[in-house]
CSV table of C-alpha atoms in Angstrom, one decimal:
chain,number,residue,atom,x,y,z
A,18,UNK,CA,0.2,-0.4,-0.3
A,19,UNK,CA,1.5,3.7,-0.3
A,20,UNK,CA,1.6,6.2,2.0
A,21,UNK,CA,-1.0,7.6,3.9
A,22,UNK,CA,-0.5,10.6,2.1
A,23,UNK,CA,-0.6,9.3,-1.8
A,24,UNK,CA,-3.8,7.6,-0.9
A,25,UNK,CA,-6.0,10.4,0.2
A,26,UNK,CA,-4.7,12.1,-2.5
A,27,UNK,CA,-6.1,9.8,-4.4
A,28,UNK,CA,-9.2,9.4,-2.7
A,29,UNK,CA,-9.8,13.1,-3.3
A,30,UNK,CA,-9.8,12.5,-7.0
A,31,UNK,CA,-12.3,9.7,-6.1
A,32,UNK,CA,-16.2,9.0,-6.7
A,33,UNK,CA,-17.3,8.4,-3.3
A,34,UNK,CA,-18.8,4.7,-3.3
A,35,UNK,CA,-20.9,3.4,-0.3
A,36,UNK,CA,-19.4,0.1,-1.1
A,37,UNK,CA,-21.1,-3.2,0.5
A,38,UNK,CA,-19.9,-5.0,3.3
A,39,UNK,CA,-20.3,-8.4,5.7
A,40,UNK,CA,-18.1,-8.0,8.3
A,41,UNK,CA,-18.9,-11.0,10.1
A,42,UNK,CA,-19.1,-14.8,8.6
A,43,UNK,CA,-18.2,-18.3,10.0
A,44,UNK,CA,-15.9,-20.0,7.1
A,45,UNK,CA,-15.4,-23.3,7.6
A,46,UNK,CA,-12.2,-22.9,9.9
A,47,UNK,CA,-15.1,-23.4,12.3
A,48,UNK,CA,-18.6,-24.2,11.4
A,49,UNK,CA,-20.7,-22.6,8.0
A,50,UNK,CA,-23.0,-23.2,5.3
A,51,UNK,CA,-20.5,-22.3,3.7
A,52,UNK,CA,-18.2,-25.5,1.7
A,53,UNK,CA,-14.8,-23.2,1.6
A,54,UNK,CA,-13.8,-20.0,2.0
A,55,UNK,CA,-14.0,-20.0,-2.0
A,56,UNK,CA,-17.6,-20.1,-1.9
A,57,UNK,CA,-17.4,-16.5,-0.2
A,58,UNK,CA,-15.5,-15.3,-2.3
A,59,UNK,CA,-17.4,-16.4,-5.4
A,60,UNK,CA,-20.4,-15.3,-3.8
A,61,UNK,CA,-19.1,-11.7,-2.9
A,62,UNK,CA,-17.6,-11.3,-6.7
A,63,UNK,CA,-21.6,-12.2,-7.8
A,64,UNK,CA,-23.8,-9.3,-5.0
A,65,UNK,CA,-20.6,-7.4,-6.1
A,66,UNK,CA,-19.5,-7.4,-1.6
A,67,UNK,CA,-16.9,-5.5,-1.8
A,68,UNK,CA,-15.9,-6.2,1.9
A,69,UNK,CA,-16.0,-9.5,3.6
A,70,UNK,CA,-15.0,-9.7,7.3
A,71,UNK,CA,-13.8,-13.4,7.9
A,72,UNK,CA,-14.9,-14.3,11.9
A,73,UNK,CA,-14.1,-17.3,12.8
A,74,UNK,CA,-15.0,-19.1,17.1
A,75,UNK,CA,-11.5,-18.8,19.0
A,76,UNK,CA,-9.5,-19.3,15.4
A,77,UNK,CA,-7.0,-17.6,12.6
A,78,UNK,CA,-6.3,-20.2,10.9
A,79,UNK,CA,-8.4,-19.5,7.9
A,80,UNK,CA,-6.4,-15.9,7.4
A,81,UNK,CA,-4.2,-16.8,4.9
A,82,UNK,CA,-6.2,-18.4,3.0
A,83,UNK,CA,-9.1,-15.6,3.6
A,84,UNK,CA,-6.2,-13.1,2.6
A,85,UNK,CA,-5.1,-15.0,-0.5
A,86,UNK,CA,-8.2,-15.0,-2.5
A,87,UNK,CA,-9.3,-11.6,-1.2
A,88,UNK,CA,-6.3,-10.3,-3.0
A,89,UNK,CA,-6.9,-11.9,-6.0
A,90,UNK,CA,-10.1,-11.3,-6.6
A,91,UNK,CA,-9.5,-7.2,-4.2
A,92,UNK,CA,-12.3,-7.8,-1.8
A,93,UNK,CA,-11.0,-5.8,0.9
A,94,UNK,CA,-10.4,-8.6,4.4
A,95,UNK,CA,-11.5,-7.8,7.7
A,96,UNK,CA,-9.5,-9.9,10.3
A,97,UNK,CA,-11.7,-10.2,13.0
A,98,UNK,CA,-12.1,-13.3,15.7
A,99,UNK,CA,-15.4,-14.4,17.6
A,100,UNK,CA,-15.5,-15.7,21.3
A,101,UNK,CA,-17.8,-17.5,24.1
A,102,UNK,CA,-17.3,-15.5,27.4
A,103,UNK,CA,-19.0,-15.5,30.9
A,104,UNK,CA,-19.6,-12.3,33.5
A,105,UNK,CA,-20.0,-13.8,36.4
A,106,UNK,CA,-22.0,-11.7,38.1
A,107,UNK,CA,-24.1,-11.6,35.7
A,108,UNK,CA,-24.6,-14.4,35.6
A,109,UNK,CA,-25.1,-14.4,39.2
A,110,UNK,CA,-27.6,-12.6,39.0
A,111,UNK,CA,-29.8,-14.0,36.0
A,112,UNK,CA,-28.6,-10.9,33.2
A,113,UNK,CA,-29.6,-12.3,29.9
A,114,UNK,CA,-26.3,-10.6,27.6
A,115,UNK,CA,-26.7,-11.4,24.3
A,116,UNK,CA,-27.5,-15.4,24.6
A,117,UNK,CA,-31.0,-15.6,24.9
A,118,UNK,CA,-30.9,-18.3,26.3
A,119,UNK,CA,-28.4,-18.3,29.3
A,120,UNK,CA,-27.4,-15.8,31.4
A,121,UNK,CA,-24.4,-13.7,31.6
A,122,UNK,CA,-23.0,-16.2,28.6
A,123,UNK,CA,-21.6,-13.5,26.5
A,124,UNK,CA,-20.7,-13.9,23.0
A,125,UNK,CA,-17.2,-11.3,22.0
A,126,UNK,CA,-15.5,-11.1,18.7
A,127,UNK,CA,-12.3,-8.4,17.6
A,128,UNK,CA,-12.3,-6.6,14.4
A,129,UNK,CA,-9.1,-6.3,12.7
A,130,UNK,CA,-6.4,-8.1,13.6
A,131,UNK,CA,-2.7,-7.9,12.6
A,132,UNK,CA,-2.8,-9.7,9.6
A,133,UNK,CA,-0.6,-11.5,9.2
A,134,UNK,CA,-1.2,-13.1,12.9
A,135,UNK,CA,1.1,-12.2,16.2
A,136,UNK,CA,0.3,-12.0,19.0
A,137,UNK,CA,2.1,-13.0,22.5
A,138,UNK,CA,3.0,-16.1,24.1
A,139,UNK,CA,0.7,-15.1,27.1
A,140,UNK,CA,-2.3,-14.4,24.7
A,141,UNK,CA,-2.2,-17.3,22.2
A,142,UNK,CA,-1.4,-19.3,25.6
A,143,UNK,CA,-4.9,-18.4,26.9
A,144,UNK,CA,-6.6,-19.0,23.3
A,145,UNK,CA,-5.7,-22.1,23.1
A,146,UNK,CA,-7.2,-23.2,26.9
A,147,UNK,CA,-10.8,-22.0,25.6
A,148,UNK,CA,-10.1,-24.4,22.1
A,149,UNK,CA,-8.5,-27.4,24.1
A,150,UNK,CA,-11.6,-27.2,26.9
A,151,UNK,CA,-14.3,-26.6,23.8
A,152,UNK,CA,-12.8,-29.2,21.5
A,153,UNK,CA,-12.6,-31.2,25.4
A,154,UNK,CA,-16.6,-30.8,25.4
A,155,UNK,CA,-17.4,-31.6,21.9
A,156,UNK,CA,-15.7,-35.2,22.4
A,157,UNK,CA,-17.6,-35.4,25.1
A,158,UNK,CA,-20.5,-35.5,23.0
A,159,UNK,CA,-19.3,-38.0,20.7
A,160,UNK,CA,-18.7,-40.4,23.0
A,161,UNK,CA,-22.4,-40.2,24.3
A,162,UNK,CA,-23.7,-39.6,20.9
A,163,UNK,CA,-22.3,-43.0,20.6
A,164,UNK,CA,-22.8,-44.3,23.0
A,165,UNK,CA,-27.0,-43.9,22.1
A,166,UNK,CA,-25.9,-45.7,19.4
A,167,UNK,CA,-24.9,-49.0,20.2
A,168,UNK,CA,-28.1,-49.0,22.7
A,169,UNK,CA,-30.3,-48.8,19.7
A,170,UNK,CA,-28.2,-51.1,17.4
A,171,UNK,CA,-27.7,-48.9,14.8
A,172,UNK,CA,-25.1,-50.0,13.6
A,173,UNK,CA,-23.1,-47.0,12.4
A,174,UNK,CA,-21.0,-44.8,14.9
A,175,UNK,CA,-19.3,-40.8,14.5
A,176,UNK,CA,-15.8,-40.6,15.0
A,177,UNK,CA,-13.6,-37.4,15.6
A,178,UNK,CA,-11.1,-38.7,13.3
A,179,UNK,CA,-14.1,-38.9,10.5
A,180,UNK,CA,-14.7,-35.1,10.7
A,181,UNK,CA,-11.8,-33.9,11.1
A,182,UNK,CA,-10.6,-35.6,7.6
A,183,UNK,CA,-13.7,-34.8,6.3
A,184,UNK,CA,-16.0,-32.0,7.1
A,185,UNK,CA,-14.0,-29.6,9.9
A,186,UNK,CA,-10.5,-27.1,8.5
A,187,UNK,CA,-9.9,-26.2,12.8
A,188,UNK,CA,-12.3,-25.9,15.5
A,189,UNK,CA,-15.0,-28.9,16.0
A,190,UNK,CA,-18.2,-27.9,16.8
A,191,UNK,CA,-21.9,-29.5,18.2
A,192,UNK,CA,-23.0,-28.8,14.5
A,193,UNK,CA,-20.5,-30.4,12.8
A,194,UNK,CA,-22.3,-33.7,15.1
A,195,UNK,CA,-25.1,-33.2,14.2
A,196,UNK,CA,-24.7,-33.3,10.4
A,197,UNK,CA,-22.3,-36.3,10.7
A,198,UNK,CA,-25.2,-38.1,12.3
A,199,UNK,CA,-27.6,-36.5,9.8
A,200,UNK,CA,-25.8,-38.2,7.0
A,201,UNK,CA,-24.7,-41.2,8.4
A,202,UNK,CA,-28.8,-42.3,9.5
A,203,UNK,CA,-28.9,-41.1,5.9
A,204,UNK,CA,-26.7,-43.2,4.4
A,205,UNK,CA,-27.4,-46.4,6.8
A,206,UNK,CA,-31.5,-46.0,5.8
A,207,UNK,CA,-32.8,-44.0,2.5
A,208,UNK,CA,-37.0,-45.1,3.6
A,209,UNK,CA,-38.1,-41.3,5.2
A,210,UNK,CA,-41.0,-43.4,7.6
A,211,UNK,CA,-36.5,-45.7,8.6
A,212,UNK,CA,-35.2,-42.4,8.8
A,213,UNK,CA,-37.8,-40.6,10.9
A,214,UNK,CA,-38.1,-43.9,13.7
A,215,UNK,CA,-34.2,-44.0,13.6
A,216,UNK,CA,-34.3,-40.0,15.0
A,217,UNK,CA,-37.0,-40.3,17.4
A,218,UNK,CA,-35.2,-43.5,18.9
A,219,UNK,CA,-31.8,-41.4,18.5
A,220,UNK,CA,-33.8,-38.0,20.8
A,221,UNK,CA,-34.4,-40.8,23.2
A,222,UNK,CA,-38.3,-41.6,21.7
A,223,UNK,CA,-38.9,-38.2,21.0
A,224,UNK,CA,-40.5,-37.1,17.7
A,225,UNK,CA,-39.5,-35.8,14.8
A,226,UNK,CA,-40.7,-33.2,12.8
A,227,UNK,CA,-38.1,-32.3,10.6
A,228,UNK,CA,-39.4,-31.8,6.9
A,229,UNK,CA,-36.6,-34.1,6.0
A,230,UNK,CA,-35.8,-33.1,2.6
A,231,UNK,CA,-34.1,-30.1,3.7
A,232,UNK,CA,-30.9,-31.6,5.7
A,233,UNK,CA,-30.4,-28.2,7.8
A,234,UNK,CA,-33.5,-28.7,9.5
A,235,UNK,CA,-32.8,-32.1,10.6
A,236,UNK,CA,-29.6,-31.1,11.7
A,237,UNK,CA,-31.4,-28.7,14.1
A,238,UNK,CA,-33.4,-30.0,15.1
A,239,UNK,CA,-30.5,-33.0,15.5
A,240,UNK,CA,-28.4,-30.5,17.6
A,241,UNK,CA,-32.7,-29.2,19.7
A,242,UNK,CA,-32.7,-32.4,20.9
A,243,UNK,CA,-29.7,-34.4,21.2
A,244,UNK,CA,-27.4,-32.3,21.3
A,245,UNK,CA,-28.9,-29.6,24.0
A,246,UNK,CA,-29.7,-29.1,27.2
A,247,UNK,CA,-32.3,-31.8,28.0
A,248,UNK,CA,-30.8,-34.5,25.0
A,249,UNK,CA,-29.1,-37.5,25.8
A,250,UNK,CA,-25.3,-36.7,24.6
A,251,UNK,CA,-25.3,-32.6,26.9
A,252,UNK,CA,-22.3,-32.2,27.6
A,253,UNK,CA,-22.6,-29.4,30.5
A,254,UNK,CA,-19.4,-26.6,29.2
A,255,UNK,CA,-17.3,-26.4,32.0
A,256,UNK,CA,-16.4,-22.5,33.5
A,257,UNK,CA,-12.6,-23.2,32.2
A,258,UNK,CA,-14.3,-22.6,28.6
A,259,UNK,CA,-14.8,-19.1,29.3
A,260,UNK,CA,-12.8,-16.3,29.6
A,261,UNK,CA,-13.9,-13.7,31.2
A,262,UNK,CA,-14.8,-9.9,29.2
A,263,UNK,CA,-11.2,-8.6,30.0
A,264,UNK,CA,-9.3,-11.1,29.5
A,265,UNK,CA,-10.7,-12.2,25.1
A,266,UNK,CA,-10.0,-8.5,25.4
A,267,UNK,CA,-6.5,-8.8,26.3
A,268,UNK,CA,-6.1,-11.5,23.5
A,269,UNK,CA,-8.5,-8.6,21.0
A,270,UNK,CA,-5.9,-6.0,21.8
A,271,UNK,CA,-2.3,-7.9,21.8
A,272,UNK,CA,-3.2,-9.9,18.6
A,273,UNK,CA,-3.9,-6.0,17.6
A,274,UNK,CA,-7.8,-6.3,17.5
A,275,UNK,CA,-10.4,-3.6,17.9
A,276,UNK,CA,-12.6,-4.4,20.8
A,277,UNK,CA,-16.7,-5.2,20.0
A,278,UNK,CA,-19.3,-6.0,21.4
A,279,UNK,CA,-21.8,-8.6,19.3
A,280,UNK,CA,-25.5,-6.5,19.5
A,281,UNK,CA,-29.0,-9.9,19.8
A,282,UNK,CA,-31.6,-6.2,20.1
A,283,UNK,CA,-35.4,-7.6,19.0
A,284,UNK,CA,-36.5,-11.5,18.3
A,285,UNK,CA,-39.2,-11.7,15.7
A,286,UNK,CA,-41.6,-11.4,19.0
A,287,UNK,CA,-40.1,-7.8,19.4
A,288,UNK,CA,-38.3,-9.3,22.9
A,289,UNK,CA,-34.9,-8.2,24.2
A,290,UNK,CA,-32.4,-10.2,26.3
A,291,UNK,CA,-32.1,-7.9,29.9
A,292,UNK,CA,-28.6,-6.3,28.8
A,293,UNK,CA,-30.0,-5.1,26.3
A,294,UNK,CA,-33.2,-3.5,26.0
A,295,UNK,CA,-31.8,-0.4,28.2
A,296,UNK,CA,-29.4,1.4,25.9
A,297,UNK,CA,-28.7,4.6,27.7
A,298,UNK,CA,-26.8,1.7,30.1
A,299,UNK,CA,-25.7,-0.6,27.1
A,300,UNK,CA,-23.8,2.6,26.2
A,301,UNK,CA,-22.4,3.1,29.8
A,302,UNK,CA,-21.6,-0.3,30.7
A,303,UNK,CA,-19.4,-0.5,27.6
A,304,UNK,CA,-17.8,2.8,27.4
A,305,UNK,CA,-16.2,1.4,31.6
A,306,UNK,CA,-15.0,-1.7,29.9
A,307,UNK,CA,-13.8,1.0,26.7
A,308,UNK,CA,-15.9,-1.4,24.4
A,309,UNK,CA,-16.6,1.8,21.5
A,310,UNK,CA,-17.4,-0.9,18.4
A,311,UNK,CA,-21.0,-3.4,18.6
A,312,UNK,CA,-21.5,-5.5,15.5
A,313,UNK,CA,-25.5,-6.6,14.5
A,314,UNK,CA,-26.7,-9.0,12.5
A,315,UNK,CA,-29.1,-7.5,10.8
A,316,UNK,CA,-31.5,-10.7,9.4
A,317,UNK,CA,-32.8,-11.6,13.1
A,318,UNK,CA,-33.3,-8.0,13.5
A,319,UNK,CA,-36.8,-5.1,12.5
A,320,UNK,CA,-35.1,-2.7,9.7
A,321,UNK,CA,-37.5,-0.2,12.3
A,322,UNK,CA,-36.0,-1.5,15.1
A,323,UNK,CA,-32.3,-1.6,13.8
A,324,UNK,CA,-32.8,1.6,12.5
A,325,UNK,CA,-33.5,4.0,16.4
A,326,UNK,CA,-30.4,1.5,18.2
A,327,UNK,CA,-27.8,2.6,14.9
A,328,UNK,CA,-28.4,5.8,15.0
A,329,UNK,CA,-28.7,6.8,18.7
A,330,UNK,CA,-25.4,3.8,18.8
A,331,UNK,CA,-24.3,6.7,16.2
A,332,UNK,CA,-24.7,9.9,18.0
A,333,UNK,CA,-22.4,8.3,20.9
A,334,UNK,CA,-19.6,7.8,18.1
A,335,UNK,CA,-19.5,4.3,17.9
A,336,UNK,CA,-19.0,1.6,15.6
A,337,UNK,CA,-21.2,-0.1,13.8
A,338,UNK,CA,-20.8,-3.0,12.4
A,339,UNK,CA,-22.9,-5.0,10.1
A,340,UNK,CA,-22.9,-8.8,8.8
A,341,UNK,CA,-25.5,-12.2,8.1
A,342,UNK,CA,-22.9,-15.0,10.5
A,343,UNK,CA,-23.6,-18.0,8.0
A,344,UNK,CA,-22.6,-19.8,11.3
A,345,UNK,CA,-25.6,-22.3,10.7
A,346,UNK,CA,-26.4,-25.1,7.9
A,347,UNK,CA,-28.7,-23.4,5.2
A,348,UNK,CA,-27.4,-21.1,3.1
A,349,UNK,CA,-28.5,-17.5,3.1
A,350,UNK,CA,-27.3,-14.1,1.0
A,351,UNK,CA,-24.7,-12.4,1.8
A,352,UNK,CA,-25.2,-9.0,1.2
A,353,UNK,CA,-26.5,-8.0,4.2
A,354,UNK,CA,-30.5,-7.2,5.3
A,355,UNK,CA,-32.8,-7.8,7.6
A,356,UNK,CA,-35.5,-9.9,8.6
A,357,UNK,CA,-38.3,-8.1,7.2
A,358,UNK,CA,-36.3,-5.6,4.5
A,359,UNK,CA,-33.4,-4.7,3.2
A,360,UNK,CA,-31.1,-1.7,4.6
A,361,UNK,CA,-31.5,1.5,3.6
A,362,UNK,CA,-29.3,3.9,2.5
A,363,UNK,CA,-28.3,5.4,5.9
A,364,UNK,CA,-27.7,1.6,7.1
A,365,UNK,CA,-25.1,1.2,4.0
A,366,UNK,CA,-23.5,4.1,4.5
A,367,UNK,CA,-23.0,3.2,8.6
A,368,UNK,CA,-22.2,-0.6,7.3
A,369,UNK,CA,-20.1,1.1,4.7
A,370,UNK,CA,-17.8,3.6,7.2
A,371,UNK,CA,-17.1,1.3,10.2
A,372,UNK,CA,-15.9,-0.6,7.8
A,373,UNK,CA,-13.6,1.8,6.7
A,374,UNK,CA,-12.6,2.9,10.0
A,375,UNK,CA,-11.4,-0.9,10.5
A,376,UNK,CA,-9.8,-0.7,7.4
A,377,UNK,CA,-8.0,2.1,8.3
A,378,UNK,CA,-6.8,0.7,11.7
A,379,UNK,CA,-5.2,-2.2,9.9
A,380,UNK,CA,-3.2,-0.5,7.8
A,381,UNK,CA,-2.3,1.8,10.3
A,382,UNK,CA,-1.1,-1.1,12.5
A,383,UNK,CA,0.9,-2.6,9.4
A,384,UNK,CA,3.0,0.3,9.2
A,385,UNK,CA,4.4,-0.3,12.5
A,386,UNK,CA,1.4,2.8,13.5
A,387,UNK,CA,-1.6,3.0,16.1
A,388,UNK,CA,-4.7,2.0,15.2
A,389,UNK,CA,-8.0,3.3,15.7
A,390,UNK,CA,-7.4,1.6,19.7
A,391,UNK,CA,-4.3,1.8,21.7
A,392,UNK,CA,-3.2,-1.4,24.0
A,393,UNK,CA,-6.1,-0.6,26.6
A,394,UNK,CA,-8.9,-0.5,23.4
A,395,UNK,CA,-9.5,3.5,24.2
A,396,UNK,CA,-10.3,4.4,20.5
A,397,UNK,CA,-10.7,7.8,18.9
A,398,UNK,CA,-13.5,9.1,18.3
A,399,UNK,CA,-13.0,12.3,18.5
A,400,UNK,CA,-10.8,11.6,14.6
A,401,UNK,CA,-13.6,9.2,13.5
A,402,UNK,CA,-14.2,11.2,10.9
A,403,UNK,CA,-10.3,11.4,9.1
A,404,UNK,CA,-10.1,7.5,9.8
A,405,UNK,CA,-13.2,6.9,7.5
A,406,UNK,CA,-11.5,9.4,5.4
A,407,UNK,CA,-8.8,6.8,5.6
A,408,UNK,CA,-10.4,3.7,5.6
A,409,UNK,CA,-12.0,4.8,2.3
A,410,UNK,CA,-8.6,5.2,0.2
A,411,UNK,CA,-7.3,2.0,1.8
A,412,UNK,CA,-10.7,-0.1,0.4
A,413,UNK,CA,-10.5,1.8,-2.9
A,414,UNK,CA,-7.4,0.8,-3.9
A,415,UNK,CA,-7.0,-2.6,-2.9
A,416,UNK,CA,-10.5,-3.5,-4.9
A,417,UNK,CA,-10.0,-1.1,-8.1
């Protein structure tokens, strides 16, 4: 990349375009609807998405492949990561944060990490600890699933080795178990009645109601009836699998990223979690923790509520990124939209300008300079417009 002055001079002579952005999608390096990262880029080109943000759980293993494909296809890459954490004081108070079912559980992201990846030995050790515990839980689920299959004389079993060989690129997730189990059942029996009977037997005689022609629906049913609380292969998560927010932030900042809180917001019935229903409280809590970036997955939100929320947080100088996750078997478009309509021009502008700040952050870090946040996560919010201008120049230079 040219130096800052040259980039900004080029930008001043270019039309001001708000490119489409997807700042949060998962890949097969954790779990994804995509068969591989190349499929992501193919879809981005078809849908004219010019900025993409890889966002796998506990993993940066996909960065090299992602970067190479982005360079080849002239799509700007954002290097992100996601964690599951625990806020114990909120757990004790029964406060749901951004997990609607588990008080105290929190999903938390890092945006714009350094690439090539670089982190201290201590940060790497912390990351490996939560990865190992996550894998341990899934391996125990596999053992419990096989015990059920043996008990019902299913005639097959599933294995960690088969998952790693054929379905997993890095981190094993419970969704992988559901996928492989569905495949094995379909290979074993071809008749719909026999498949449904086998599923029901595996569930402990709970009925199977999923549309058997919709593979993603069957896999979601397997997760709900077998691997979640109340299912025969459920394994409770150990607290060792979760860092607190400060620990997660240490890893993100050590790796050069911007701490980011992913917002759940409203569900299809208009409900909010305990933490997210009070936006003033959210602002105060996030600022107290030096978190100045939030993210939405608008596909689960109504456009009207999301727009009010975005305007409220943008007025308070927060970065607000948007994504689709693709962290489930069902394939959906890569272009970001709400559950009831596409993003309007104002929301597209917010999405792009926030991505520009992340792009500027990555650019400055690559030059050995401080990015949008300092080592403690404190953001240079009063200079956001400068970061937007620089980020626009960086992206235009990359994608042209």
